[in-house]
Each structure stands twice: as C-alpha cells, then as structure tokens.
Amino acid sequence: MIEAQGISKRYGDFVAVDNLSFEAEAGDVVGFLGPNGAGKTTTMRILTGFMPATDGTAVIGGYDIHEAPLDARRAVGYLPESPPVYPEMDVRGYLVYVSKLKDVPRAKRREAVDRAMERCGLTEVHRRPIGALSKGYRQRVGIAQAIVHEPRVLILDEPTVGLDPNQILEIRELLARLARSDEGGTARTIVLSTHILAEVDAICRRVILIRDGRKVLDQPLEQIRSEQGSLEQAFARLTLGAEAPPAASLTASGSEDGE
Amino acid sequence: MRHLGAIAGRELRSYFVSPMAYAVLAVFSLLAGFFLVMQVLSFNAAIAYLEQTQQLETLDRFNLNEVVVYGYYHVIWIVLLLLVPGLTMGLFSNEKANGTEELLLTSPITIWELVLGKYLAAGAMVTLLIAVVAGFIGILFAYGDPEPLQTAAGLLGLWLLALTYAAIGAFTSSMTPSPLVAFVFSVLVLLMLFFLGFAVDVGMGAQAGGAGADGLLENLRWISSDGHFDELTRGLVDTRSLAYFGFMIGVFLLLTKASVESVRWR
Ligand SMILES: Nc1ncnc2c1ncn2[C@@H]1O[C@H](COP(=O)(O)OP(=O)(O)OP(=O)(O)O)[C@@H](O)[C@H]1O
Ligand SMILES: [Mg+2]
C-alpha cells in the first residue's frame, strides 16, 4: 500500500528527511515516532503530495506520488498537524465540500458524510460553524475529513491531540476498526505520528522511529517489547544517544505538548 | 476542471458569510450613487451657466456622454482600484492562515482548478459591482438620453478593468498568509499601474520636441491600463484593448498559479 523508496527532503542545506525507505501493507497500523523536529510531518507531507521529495519517491496504492500524483492523492486520507478547517463553514457543509474535492461520486456524498460524522461523533453538531466548536471537536472534524472518501491509506499527524480521554479511546477503536476489514469492506493502511507512546502500545502493530530524518528503528511492536524491554526504553535509547536515561522522565515530558 | 464548481461555490458562499463582502458592496454602492449624483448636479449647474452666458457653441458640445458618463466611469475606476483588493485579499491568504492549503494541495485537484475556481468567484463578485454601476447608469437613461453603445462600451471597460484588478489581487493574495498585507500590496501594484500611464504621458510630453516616442515609453504605456480603458469609455471597442485586458488577466493568473505551486518547491 505504501512503499517509500529513499525519500529525502532538503531545505537549503538542512536535511529534514534523509533517505527514508519503508513499506506498509493493508491492515498495518504503523506508529511513526521520533522526537520533535525529527522529520515526521515532513515525511507525511511528502507521502500525501503536499510537496515533492528532493530525492526518492513513494508508491501509494499502486501510484507513484510524483508520476501519478492525483491518483496517489485520491487513495490517501490525511490529517495534517492542525486540522484544515474553515471556521465559517458548518460541519456538514465542510465535509460535503471535502467529499467533492476527494471525488466522492455525487450519489454517495450524503451517505459518506453522514457516516464520517457518525464515526467521529459529530452528528449532534453537524450544523454548527466549525469556528464555534471546541478544539477537540475541531480535531474530530479533521479526522472526519480524512476518512470521508474511504481512503485505503490513512496518514494522520498526531490525531488525538486535544481530545478528551473518552474520545481518545473512541478514536483509537475507530482506527483499529478502519485498519481491519470490518469497517467498510477493505483493510486499510494507517500511518500515524504521535508523542504518546501509550497510544502506540494500544493500537499500532509496528513502529518506525526516526531521528534527524533518518530511520533508526522499524520493527513490529512485539519484537521491540521482547528485544528492547519496552517502547519507552527503545525510544530513549535510540533518540537520546547511547546512555538511556530513566525512561519514566522521558515519557512524562514527551507525552504532552508535542509542539 | 470538474472541481471548479466546488471551489468557486465554497468561495462565493464564504464571501457572503463574512462581513467584508457586504462592507465592500455597501461602500461601493454608496460611493457609486454619491458620485453619480455629483456628476449630474455639476452637469446641470454647468448647463445653466452656459445658457445664462449665451455660450451656445460650447453648450452644443456639452452632452451627457462626454461629461457625465465619461467622468463618472473615471471616478468609478478609482473606487474599484481601492475596493477590488478588499474582495480578493483573502482568496489564498486565508487558506494559508487556516491551514486549509494542506487540504487543497493534498486533494486530487489541479492547481489550475484551484486558481481558476477562486478567480471565478472573485470574478462573480466584481461583476456584481459592475452591475451596481450599470443600475445607476440606467437611471441616467430615464433622465436624459446617453448614447447606448458608448455607455455600454464604457461599462465593458470597467468590467474588464475590475477583472484585471481581481487577477492582480489574487496574485498578491497568494504570496502572503496575511489578508491585510495582500490588500496593501495589491493597492500598491494597482496604483503603480495607474500612475504609470500619467508618468509615461509626462515623459512623452518632455520628449515631444525631440525624435518622437521612445519604444520603451510606448511599451510602458501599453502595460498601463489607462489608454485602453479610456478608449473604451469613448466608445472605441478595439481588439487591441480587449487583448490587453485578456493578456493582463492571463499573466497574473499564471503568476498566481506559479506562486501557489511554489509552496511545493520551498
Ligand atoms: N519550510 C521549512 N523550511 C526549513 N526547515 C523546515 C521547514 N519545515 C520544516 N523544517 C525543519 O525540518 C525539520 C523536520 O520538521 P518536521 O516538522 O517534519 O518535524 P516533526 O518530526 O514533525 O516534529 P514535531 O514532533 O515537532 O511535529 C525541523 O528541523 C524543521 O525545523
Ligand atoms: Mg510534526
């Protein structure tokens, strides 16, 4: 579903992503981790076609992001770091608009929008202007726009930031269902970035860890647990250097305020 | 181009939920009405004076078209120059500020669909402004008998001018996340274009004794909208002036497209 082939991104002399390759299959839920500034958002922006890679390419749903950008983008649902919403639009109007942009056929739009709202717990606020919603609800709208066209690949940049604990659980369950085939027929590929390692523990099957734009770990979660002790320890060891500090201090500071 | 309607439609709707569009429309209608009344009043005063002083020859040449309509169109020109940027300033800058640029550029739409869709919406708004002018001009037909063709040619000139300004405004809006900066910047560009015509005239006047018009000055004059607009308000519909407006709109839409796309190369 996703095949990243040696992606690099340079801003002038600064290398934000350095020769990154990985693969993800249908049904995979990949946690994309790394400290602040590691290049997670940059990589996601390249995969979703927001900007091209300086070097390398990726194939998404069978389409090369540089050769067939429109087809590749159609196969992807993307939640950027901050939800891309128009404050003056109401929730339903916004999702209808997104479904048009994403080529949902006219006859299926209403159903698609209703389903996305239901899945994200937005049905009650469907006529409210998005600007009048709380931060968490705006985040839900962001997730709803990412799934409204039933994409086979979901790329989510810190999807649970700003959500309340109940909603975090609901979104985690939703993501797990979306990854399996029981919601909407086909299994999906999900790549999500987060700083909440407990979230990775809860829903991801695999972890890709990057640091300074370079991949430093790409393993199934079970293997990480058995070989490195815990995800926290692996994260600390691989992103802080050789000596691992007490893992607890890192998770405490790393679990909140990603920005 | 199948996303054109969705993009233009959203843009148009957003115009009418924000107070800005209403403010621009209201201010424009007010000014357009005010200046028409002023034109007519001063026209009447001038006629009365000419009759009183028996300057029949001048009175003969003094007609509604030359004085009222022509003068009115030139005043509206200045108003458009200041107000059209108010309509276009948010076109792209708001998308950058909202972060919705990321939604647009990761959707299966082309940059041209985006640029043309937004331009279509802005074009509809400036057309509304010109319709207001047309409405006021219609009142003149009840009052006197302006020449229909010349009046229509002038309206066409205003419309093309406003469409050109909208393209320039779209471009400046694509360069910054701040609508205010976009507004100031486009007014500056439009003023430069406006004064270019006068500057060239002055330059040509200075040269008049010499070897005639310089090639550069001729080119600058062509780029300035003054001459083309003036011809139209005099009732001269020349393909060269039509081509001018088409050219300017095309160039600025191309620049807008390049500017929107440039996010990808930074
Ligand atoms: N437009 C840009 N110009 C120059 N450098 C940039 C630009 N965008 C990002 N960078 C740099 O690229 C690096 C990677 O940034 P990126 O946003 O991908 O990190 P991240 O892993 O998402 O971090 P975070 O966890 O804070 O979200 C950072 O050092 C950032 O400063
Ligand atoms: Mg980030």
Coordinates of C-alpha atoms and ligand atoms in Angstrom, one line a residue:
Chain A
M1 CA 0.0 0.0 0.0
I2 CA 2.8 2.4 0.9
E3 CA 6.3 1.9 -0.4
A4 CA 8.6 4.8 0.5
Q5 CA 11.7 4.5 -1.6
G6 CA 14.7 6.5 -0.4
I7 CA 12.8 9.7 0.4
S8 CA 14.9 12.7 1.1
K9 CA 13.9 16.3 1.7
R10 CA 16.3 19.2 2.0
Y11 CA 15.5 22.8 2.9
G12 CA 18.5 24.6 1.5
D13 CA 21.5 22.9 3.2
F14 CA 19.3 21.4 6.0
V15 CA 18.4 17.8 5.6
A16 CA 14.9 17.3 7.1
V17 CA 14.4 13.7 5.8
D18 CA 17.4 11.6 4.8
N19 CA 17.0 8.6 2.5
L20 CA 14.0 7.1 4.2
S21 CA 12.5 3.8 3.0
F22 CA 9.8 1.7 4.5
E23 CA 6.8 -0.4 3.5
A24 CA 3.3 -0.8 4.9
E25 CA 0.7 -3.3 3.9
A26 CA -3.1 -3.2 4.1
G27 CA -4.1 -3.8 7.7
D28 CA -0.9 -2.3 9.0
V29 CA -1.1 0.3 11.7
V30 CA 2.2 1.9 11.9
G31 CA 3.3 4.3 14.6
F32 CA 5.6 6.9 13.2
L33 CA 7.7 8.2 16.0
G34 CA 10.6 10.5 16.6
P35 CA 11.5 13.5 18.8
N36 CA 10.4 17.0 17.8
G37 CA 11.9 18.1 14.5
A38 CA 12.8 14.5 13.5
G39 CA 11.0 14.9 10.2
K40 CA 7.7 13.1 10.8
T41 CA 5.5 15.9 9.5
T42 CA 7.8 16.5 6.5
T43 CA 7.6 12.8 5.6
M44 CA 3.9 12.8 5.8
R45 CA 3.6 15.9 3.7
I46 CA 5.7 14.2 1.0
L47 CA 3.6 11.0 1.1
T48 CA 0.4 13.0 0.8
G49 CA 1.6 15.0 -2.1
F50 CA 1.7 18.4 -0.3
M51 CA 5.3 18.8 -1.5
P52 CA 7.6 16.6 -3.5
A53 CA 10.6 14.8 -2.2
T54 CA 14.0 16.3 -3.1
D55 CA 15.1 12.7 -3.8
G56 CA 13.4 9.3 -3.9
T57 CA 9.8 8.6 -4.3
A58 CA 6.9 6.7 -2.9
V59 CA 4.2 4.4 -4.3
I60 CA 0.8 4.7 -2.7
G61 CA -2.0 2.3 -3.5
G62 CA -0.1 1.4 -6.7
Y63 CA 0.5 5.0 -7.8
D64 CA 3.8 6.9 -7.8
I65 CA 3.4 10.1 -5.9
H66 CA 5.4 12.0 -8.5
E67 CA 4.3 10.3 -11.6
A68 CA 0.6 9.9 -10.9
P69 CA 0.0 12.5 -8.2
L70 CA -3.7 12.8 -8.5
D71 CA -4.3 9.1 -8.3
A72 CA -2.0 8.7 -5.4
R73 CA -3.7 11.6 -3.5
R74 CA -7.1 10.1 -4.2
A75 CA -6.0 7.0 -2.3
V76 CA -5.0 8.9 0.8
G77 CA -6.8 10.5 3.7
Y78 CA -4.6 13.0 5.5
L79 CA -5.0 14.7 8.8
P80 CA -2.4 17.5 9.0
E81 CA -0.8 18.6 12.2
S82 CA -3.6 21.3 12.6
P83 CA -7.0 20.3 11.3
P84 CA -7.5 22.0 7.9
V85 CA -10.9 23.5 8.5
Y86 CA -12.8 26.7 7.5
P87 CA -14.1 28.4 10.7
E88 CA -17.1 29.9 8.9
M89 CA -18.4 26.6 7.4
D90 CA -20.7 24.3 9.3
V91 CA -19.5 20.7 9.9
R92 CA -21.8 19.1 7.3
G93 CA -21.1 21.8 4.6
Y94 CA -17.4 21.4 5.1
L95 CA -17.4 17.6 4.8
V96 CA -19.6 17.8 1.7
Y97 CA -17.0 20.2 0.2
V98 CA -14.2 17.9 1.1
S99 CA -16.0 14.9 -0.4
K100 CA -16.3 16.9 -3.6
L101 CA -12.6 17.6 -3.6
K102 CA -11.8 14.0 -3.0
D103 CA -14.0 12.8 -5.9
V104 CA -16.7 11.0 -3.9
P105 CA -19.4 10.4 -6.5
R106 CA -22.4 12.8 -6.1
A107 CA -24.9 10.0 -5.3
K108 CA -22.7 8.7 -2.5
R109 CA -21.8 12.0 -0.9
R110 CA -24.6 12.3 1.6
E111 CA -24.1 8.8 2.9
A112 CA -20.3 9.3 3.1
V113 CA -20.6 12.5 5.0
D114 CA -23.2 11.0 7.4
R115 CA -21.0 8.0 8.1
A116 CA -17.9 10.1 8.7
M117 CA -19.8 12.3 11.1
E118 CA -21.2 9.3 12.9
R119 CA -17.8 7.6 13.2
C120 CA -16.3 10.8 14.7
G121 CA -19.2 11.6 17.0
L122 CA -20.1 14.8 15.1
T123 CA -23.7 14.1 14.2
E124 CA -25.0 16.3 17.0
V125 CA -23.1 19.3 15.9
H126 CA -23.5 18.9 12.2
R127 CA -25.0 22.4 11.7
R128 CA -22.6 24.3 13.9
P129 CA -19.9 26.5 12.4
I130 CA -16.6 24.8 12.9
G131 CA -15.1 28.0 14.4
A132 CA -17.6 27.7 17.2
L133 CA -16.5 24.2 18.1
S134 CA -14.1 23.3 20.9
K135 CA -10.5 22.3 20.0
G136 CA -11.3 18.6 20.4
Y137 CA -14.4 18.8 18.2
R138 CA -12.3 20.6 15.5
Q139 CA -9.9 17.7 15.7
R140 CA -12.7 15.3 15.2
V141 CA -13.8 17.3 12.1
G142 CA -10.2 16.9 11.0
I143 CA -10.3 13.2 11.3
A144 CA -13.8 13.1 9.6
Q145 CA -12.4 14.9 6.6
A146 CA -9.5 12.4 6.4
I147 CA -11.9 9.4 6.2
V148 CA -14.9 10.8 4.3
H149 CA -13.8 9.3 1.0
E150 CA -13.0 5.9 2.4
P151 CA -9.3 6.1 1.5
R152 CA -7.2 2.9 1.5
V153 CA -4.4 4.7 3.2
L154 CA -4.7 7.0 6.2
I155 CA -1.9 9.3 7.2
L156 CA -2.6 11.0 10.5
D157 CA -0.3 13.6 12.1
E158 CA -0.9 13.5 15.8
P159 CA -4.6 12.5 15.5
T160 CA -5.5 12.5 19.2
V161 CA -4.0 15.9 20.2
G162 CA -6.7 17.9 22.1
L163 CA -9.2 15.1 22.5
D164 CA -10.7 14.1 25.9
P165 CA -9.8 10.7 27.3
N166 CA -13.2 9.2 26.2
Q167 CA -12.8 10.5 22.7
I168 CA -9.2 9.3 22.6
L169 CA -10.4 5.8 23.3
E170 CA -13.2 6.1 20.7
I171 CA -10.7 7.3 18.0
R172 CA -8.3 4.5 18.9
E173 CA -11.1 2.0 18.4
L174 CA -12.2 3.7 15.2
L175 CA -8.6 3.5 13.8
A176 CA -8.4 -0.2 14.8
R177 CA -11.7 -0.9 13.1
L178 CA -10.6 1.1 10.0
A179 CA -7.4 -0.9 9.8
R180 CA -9.2 -4.2 9.9
S181 CA -11.6 -5.1 7.2
D182 CA -14.8 -5.0 9.2
E183 CA -15.5 -1.3 8.7
G184 CA -16.2 -0.5 5.0
G185 CA -15.1 -3.8 3.5
T186 CA -11.4 -3.4 2.8
A187 CA -8.4 -3.4 5.1
R188 CA -6.6 -0.1 5.3
T189 CA -3.1 1.1 5.9
I190 CA -2.7 3.6 8.7
V191 CA 0.4 5.6 9.5
L192 CA 0.1 7.9 12.5
S193 CA 2.5 10.0 14.3
T194 CA 2.2 10.7 18.0
H195 CA 4.2 11.5 21.0
I196 CA 2.0 9.4 23.2
L197 CA 3.8 6.1 23.5
A198 CA 0.8 4.5 25.3
E199 CA -1.2 5.2 22.2
V200 CA 1.3 3.3 20.1
D201 CA 1.1 0.4 22.6
A202 CA -2.6 0.5 22.3
I203 CA -3.2 0.5 18.5
C204 CA 0.0 0.1 16.5
R205 CA 1.4 -3.2 15.3
R206 CA 4.6 -1.7 14.0
V207 CA 6.8 1.2 14.9
I208 CA 9.0 3.3 12.7
L209 CA 11.3 5.5 14.7
I210 CA 13.2 8.3 13.0
R211 CA 15.7 10.7 14.3
D212 CA 17.2 13.7 12.4
G213 CA 15.4 12.5 9.3
R214 CA 16.9 9.0 9.4
K215 CA 15.2 5.8 10.2
V216 CA 16.7 4.2 13.4
L217 CA 14.1 1.5 14.1
D218 CA 11.5 -0.4 12.0
Q219 CA 10.0 -3.4 13.9
P220 CA 6.8 -5.0 15.0
L221 CA 5.8 -3.8 18.4
E222 CA 6.1 -7.3 19.9
Q223 CA 9.6 -7.6 18.7
I224 CA 10.5 -4.3 20.3
R225 CA 9.0 -5.4 23.6
S226 CA 10.9 -8.6 23.6
E227 CA 14.2 -7.3 22.4
Q228 CA 14.4 -3.9 23.9
G229 CA 12.3 -4.3 27.0
S230 CA 9.7 -1.6 26.3
L231 CA 8.9 1.0 23.7
E232 CA 9.8 3.8 26.2
Q233 CA 13.3 2.3 26.6
A234 CA 13.8 1.9 22.9
F235 CA 12.7 5.4 22.2
A236 CA 15.0 6.9 24.8
R237 CA 18.0 4.7 23.8
L238 CA 17.6 5.5 20.1
T239 CA 16.8 9.2 20.3
L240 CA 19.0 10.4 23.1
G241 CA 22.2 8.5 22.4
A242 CA 24.0 5.6 24.0
E243 CA 23.1 6.1 27.6
A244 CA 19.5 5.6 28.3
P245 CA 18.1 8.0 31.0
P246 CA 15.4 6.8 33.2
A247 CA 12.6 6.0 30.8
A248 CA 10.0 7.5 33.1
S249 CA 11.3 11.1 32.8
L250 CA 11.2 10.9 29.1
T251 CA 7.7 9.6 28.8
A252 CA 6.5 12.2 31.3
S253 CA 7.8 15.1 29.3
G254 CA 7.2 13.5 25.9
S255 CA 3.6 12.6 26.4
E256 CA 2.1 16.1 26.4
D257 CA 2.5 19.2 24.3
G258 CA 4.1 17.8 21.1
E259 CA 4.7 21.3 19.8
Chain B
M1 CA -11.8 21.0 -14.4
R2 CA -14.5 19.1 -12.6
H3 CA -13.7 20.6 -9.2
L4 CA -14.1 24.2 -10.5
G5 CA -17.7 24.5 -9.3
A6 CA -17.0 23.1 -5.8
I7 CA -14.1 25.5 -5.3
A8 CA -15.8 28.6 -6.7
G9 CA -19.0 27.7 -4.8
R10 CA -17.3 27.5 -1.5
E11 CA -15.5 30.7 -2.1
L12 CA -18.7 32.6 -3.1
R13 CA -20.5 31.3 0.0
S14 CA -17.7 32.3 2.2
Y15 CA -17.9 35.8 0.8
F16 CA -21.5 36.1 2.0
V17 CA -20.9 34.8 5.5
S18 CA -18.1 37.3 6.1
P19 CA -18.9 41.0 6.8
M20 CA -16.1 42.0 4.4
A21 CA -18.1 41.3 1.2
Y22 CA -21.1 43.2 2.5
A23 CA -19.0 46.1 3.6
V24 CA -17.3 46.3 0.2
L25 CA -20.7 46.1 -1.6
A26 CA -22.2 48.7 0.6
V27 CA -19.4 51.1 0.4
F28 CA -19.2 50.7 -3.3
S29 CA -22.9 51.2 -3.9
L30 CA -22.8 54.3 -1.6
L31 CA -19.8 55.8 -3.5
A32 CA -21.2 54.9 -6.9
G33 CA -24.5 56.6 -6.1
F34 CA -22.9 59.6 -4.5
F35 CA -20.6 60.2 -7.4
L36 CA -23.4 59.9 -9.9
V37 CA -25.5 62.5 -8.1
M38 CA -22.4 64.8 -8.0
Q39 CA -21.8 64.3 -11.7
V40 CA -25.4 65.1 -12.6
L41 CA -25.6 68.1 -10.3
S42 CA -22.5 69.7 -11.6
F43 CA -23.6 69.0 -15.2
N44 CA -26.9 70.8 -14.5
A45 CA -25.1 73.7 -13.0
A46 CA -22.7 73.9 -15.9
I47 CA -25.6 73.9 -18.4
A48 CA -27.4 76.6 -16.5
Y49 CA -24.3 78.7 -16.6
L50 CA -23.7 78.2 -20.3
E51 CA -27.3 79.1 -21.1
Q52 CA -27.1 82.2 -19.0
T53 CA -24.0 83.5 -20.6
Q54 CA -25.2 82.5 -24.1
Q55 CA -22.2 80.3 -24.9
L56 CA -24.3 78.3 -27.3
E57 CA -21.4 76.8 -29.2
T58 CA -19.9 75.3 -26.0
L59 CA -23.4 74.3 -24.9
D60 CA -23.8 72.4 -28.1
R61 CA -20.7 70.2 -27.5
F62 CA -21.6 69.8 -23.9
N63 CA -23.5 66.5 -23.7
L64 CA -24.4 63.8 -21.2
N65 CA -22.0 61.3 -22.7
E66 CA -18.9 63.4 -22.7
V67 CA -19.3 64.9 -19.4
V68 CA -21.5 62.8 -17.1
V69 CA -20.9 59.2 -18.2
Y70 CA -17.3 59.6 -19.2
G71 CA -16.4 61.4 -15.9
Y72 CA -18.4 59.0 -13.9
Y73 CA -16.6 56.0 -15.3
H74 CA -13.3 57.5 -14.4
V75 CA -14.3 58.1 -10.8
I76 CA -15.6 54.6 -10.5
W77 CA -12.2 53.4 -11.8
I78 CA -10.5 54.9 -8.7
V79 CA -13.1 53.4 -6.4
L80 CA -12.5 49.9 -8.0
L81 CA -8.8 50.4 -7.6
L82 CA -9.3 50.7 -3.8
L83 CA -12.1 48.2 -3.3
V84 CA -11.4 45.2 -5.6
P85 CA -8.3 44.3 -3.5
G86 CA -10.7 44.1 -0.5
L87 CA -12.6 41.4 -2.3
T88 CA -9.5 39.4 -3.3
M89 CA -7.3 39.8 -0.3
G90 CA -8.5 36.6 1.4
L91 CA -8.6 34.3 -1.6
F92 CA -5.4 32.5 -0.9
S93 CA -4.0 34.1 2.2
N94 CA -6.9 32.8 4.3
E95 CA -6.1 29.2 3.1
K96 CA -2.6 29.7 4.3
A97 CA -3.7 31.1 7.6
N98 CA -6.3 28.4 8.2
G99 CA -4.0 25.6 7.2
T100 CA -6.6 24.6 4.6
E101 CA -3.8 24.9 2.0
E102 CA -2.8 21.5 3.2
L103 CA -6.2 20.1 2.4
L104 CA -6.3 21.6 -1.1
L105 CA -2.8 20.6 -2.1
T106 CA -3.2 17.0 -0.9
S107 CA -6.6 16.6 -2.7
P108 CA -6.8 15.2 -6.2
I109 CA -7.3 18.6 -7.8
T110 CA -5.0 20.5 -10.0
I111 CA -3.6 23.9 -9.2
W112 CA -5.4 25.3 -12.2
E113 CA -8.7 24.1 -10.9
L114 CA -7.9 25.9 -7.6
V115 CA -6.7 29.1 -9.2
L116 CA -9.5 29.3 -11.7
G117 CA -12.2 28.3 -9.3
K118 CA -11.2 31.1 -6.9
Y119 CA -10.8 33.6 -9.7
L120 CA -14.3 32.6 -10.9
A121 CA -15.7 33.5 -7.5
A122 CA -13.8 36.8 -7.4
G123 CA -14.9 37.5 -10.9
A124 CA -18.5 37.0 -9.9
M125 CA -18.1 39.4 -7.1
V126 CA -16.6 42.2 -9.2
T127 CA -19.3 41.5 -11.8
L128 CA -21.8 42.3 -9.1
L129 CA -20.0 45.7 -8.5
I130 CA -20.3 46.5 -12.2
A131 CA -23.9 45.5 -12.2
V132 CA -24.4 48.2 -9.5
V133 CA -22.8 50.7 -11.8
A134 CA -25.0 49.6 -14.6
G135 CA -28.0 50.0 -12.4
F136 CA -27.1 53.6 -11.6
I137 CA -26.3 54.3 -15.3
G138 CA -29.7 53.0 -16.1
I139 CA -31.2 55.9 -14.1
L140 CA -29.4 58.3 -16.5
F141 CA -31.4 56.9 -19.3
A142 CA -34.6 58.0 -17.6
Y143 CA -33.1 61.4 -17.0
G144 CA -31.6 62.1 -20.5
D145 CA -30.5 60.2 -23.5
P146 CA -26.9 59.0 -23.2
E147 CA -25.6 57.1 -26.2
P148 CA -26.3 53.4 -25.5
L149 CA -23.3 52.0 -27.3
Q150 CA -20.7 54.3 -25.8
T151 CA -22.2 53.8 -22.4
A152 CA -22.1 50.0 -22.9
A153 CA -18.5 50.1 -24.1
G154 CA -17.5 52.1 -21.1
L155 CA -19.2 49.5 -18.8
L156 CA -17.3 46.8 -20.6
G157 CA -14.2 48.7 -19.9
L158 CA -15.0 49.0 -16.2
W159 CA -15.8 45.3 -16.1
L160 CA -12.5 44.3 -17.8
L161 CA -10.6 46.6 -15.5
A162 CA -12.2 45.1 -12.5
L163 CA -11.5 41.6 -13.7
T164 CA -7.9 42.6 -14.3
Y165 CA -7.7 44.0 -10.8
A166 CA -9.1 40.8 -9.4
A167 CA -6.4 38.8 -11.1
I168 CA -3.8 41.1 -9.7
G169 CA -5.4 40.8 -6.3
A170 CA -5.5 37.0 -6.5
F171 CA -1.8 37.0 -7.2
T172 CA -0.9 39.2 -4.2
S173 CA -3.1 37.1 -2.0
S174 CA -1.2 34.0 -3.0
M175 CA 2.0 35.5 -1.7
T176 CA 1.2 36.0 1.9
P177 CA -0.8 34.4 4.8
S178 CA -2.0 37.9 5.8
P179 CA -5.1 39.3 4.0
L180 CA -4.1 42.8 5.2
V181 CA -0.6 42.6 3.6
A182 CA -2.3 41.2 0.4
F183 CA -4.6 44.2 0.4
V184 CA -1.9 46.8 0.8
F185 CA 0.3 45.1 -1.7
S186 CA -2.3 44.9 -4.4
V187 CA -3.4 48.5 -3.9
L188 CA 0.2 49.5 -4.3
V189 CA 0.5 47.4 -7.5
L190 CA -2.7 48.9 -8.9
L191 CA -1.6 52.5 -8.0
M192 CA 1.7 51.9 -9.8
L193 CA -0.2 50.7 -12.9
F194 CA -2.5 53.7 -12.6
F195 CA 0.3 56.3 -12.3
L196 CA 2.4 54.6 -15.0
G197 CA 0.1 56.0 -17.6
F198 CA 0.5 59.5 -16.3
A199 CA 4.2 59.2 -15.9
V200 CA 4.5 58.0 -19.5
D201 CA 2.4 60.9 -20.7
V202 CA 4.7 63.3 -18.9
G203 CA 7.7 61.6 -20.2
M204 CA 6.4 61.7 -23.7
G205 CA 5.5 65.4 -23.3
A206 CA 9.1 66.1 -22.3
Q207 CA 10.3 64.3 -25.4
A208 CA 7.7 65.7 -27.8
G209 CA 10.1 68.3 -29.3
G210 CA 12.7 65.5 -30.0
A211 CA 12.6 62.4 -32.1
G212 CA 9.1 61.3 -31.1
A213 CA 8.0 58.5 -28.9
D214 CA 10.6 56.2 -27.5
G215 CA 10.0 52.4 -27.8
L216 CA 10.3 51.8 -24.1
L217 CA 7.8 54.5 -23.3
E218 CA 5.4 53.1 -25.8
N219 CA 5.6 49.7 -24.1
L220 CA 5.2 51.1 -20.7
R221 CA 2.1 53.0 -21.9
W222 CA 0.7 49.8 -23.3
I223 CA 1.2 48.0 -20.0
S224 CA -0.6 50.8 -18.1
S225 CA -4.4 50.3 -18.2
D226 CA -5.2 54.0 -18.7
G227 CA -5.2 54.2 -22.5
H228 CA -7.1 51.0 -23.1
F229 CA -9.8 51.9 -20.6
D230 CA -10.0 55.5 -21.9
E231 CA -10.6 54.2 -25.4
L232 CA -13.5 52.0 -24.2
T233 CA -15.1 54.8 -22.3
R234 CA -15.0 56.9 -25.5
G235 CA -16.9 54.1 -27.2
L236 CA -14.0 52.7 -29.1
V237 CA -14.0 48.9 -28.8
D238 CA -10.7 47.9 -30.3
T239 CA -9.5 44.3 -30.3
R240 CA -6.1 45.7 -29.1
S241 CA -7.6 46.9 -25.9
L242 CA -9.6 43.7 -25.4
A243 CA -6.4 41.8 -26.0
Y244 CA -4.7 43.9 -23.4
F245 CA -7.1 43.0 -20.6
G246 CA -7.0 39.4 -21.7
F247 CA -3.2 39.5 -21.6
M248 CA -3.0 41.1 -18.1
I249 CA -5.6 38.6 -16.7
G250 CA -3.7 35.7 -18.2
V251 CA -0.3 36.8 -17.0
F252 CA -1.5 37.4 -13.4
L253 CA -3.3 34.1 -13.2
L254 CA -0.2 32.3 -14.5
L255 CA 1.8 34.1 -11.8
T256 CA -0.8 33.1 -9.2
K257 CA -0.6 29.5 -10.3
A258 CA 3.2 29.6 -10.0
S259 CA 3.0 31.3 -6.6
V260 CA 0.5 28.7 -5.2
E261 CA 2.6 25.9 -6.6
S262 CA 5.8 27.4 -5.1
V263 CA 4.9 26.0 -1.7
R264 CA 6.0 22.7 -3.1
W265 CA 9.4 23.9 -4.0
R266 CA 10.3 25.7 -0.8
Ligands
LIG1 N1 9.7 25.1 5.4 C1 10.7 24.7 6.1 N2 11.9 25.3 5.9 C2 13.0 25.0 6.6 N3 13.1 24.0 7.5 C3 11.9 23.3 7.8 C4 10.7 23.6 7.1 N4 9.7 22.8 7.5 C5 10.3 22.0 8.5 N5 11.6 22.3 8.6 C6 12.6 21.6 9.5 O1 12.6 20.3 9.2 C7 12.7 19.5 10.4 C8 11.7 18.5 10.5 O2 10.4 19.1 10.8 P1 9.1 18.3 11.0 O3 8.0 19.3 11.1 O4 9.0 17.3 9.9 O5 9.3 17.5 12.4 P2 8.4 16.6 13.2 O6 9.0 15.3 13.3 O7 7.0 16.6 12.6 O8 8.4 17.4 14.6 P3 7.2 17.5 15.7 O9 7.3 16.3 16.6 O10 7.6 18.7 16.5 O11 5.9 17.7 15.0 C9 12.7 20.5 11.5 O12 14.0 20.7 12.0 C10 12.1 21.8 10.9 O13 12.7 22.9 11.5
MG2 MG 5.2 17.3 13.3

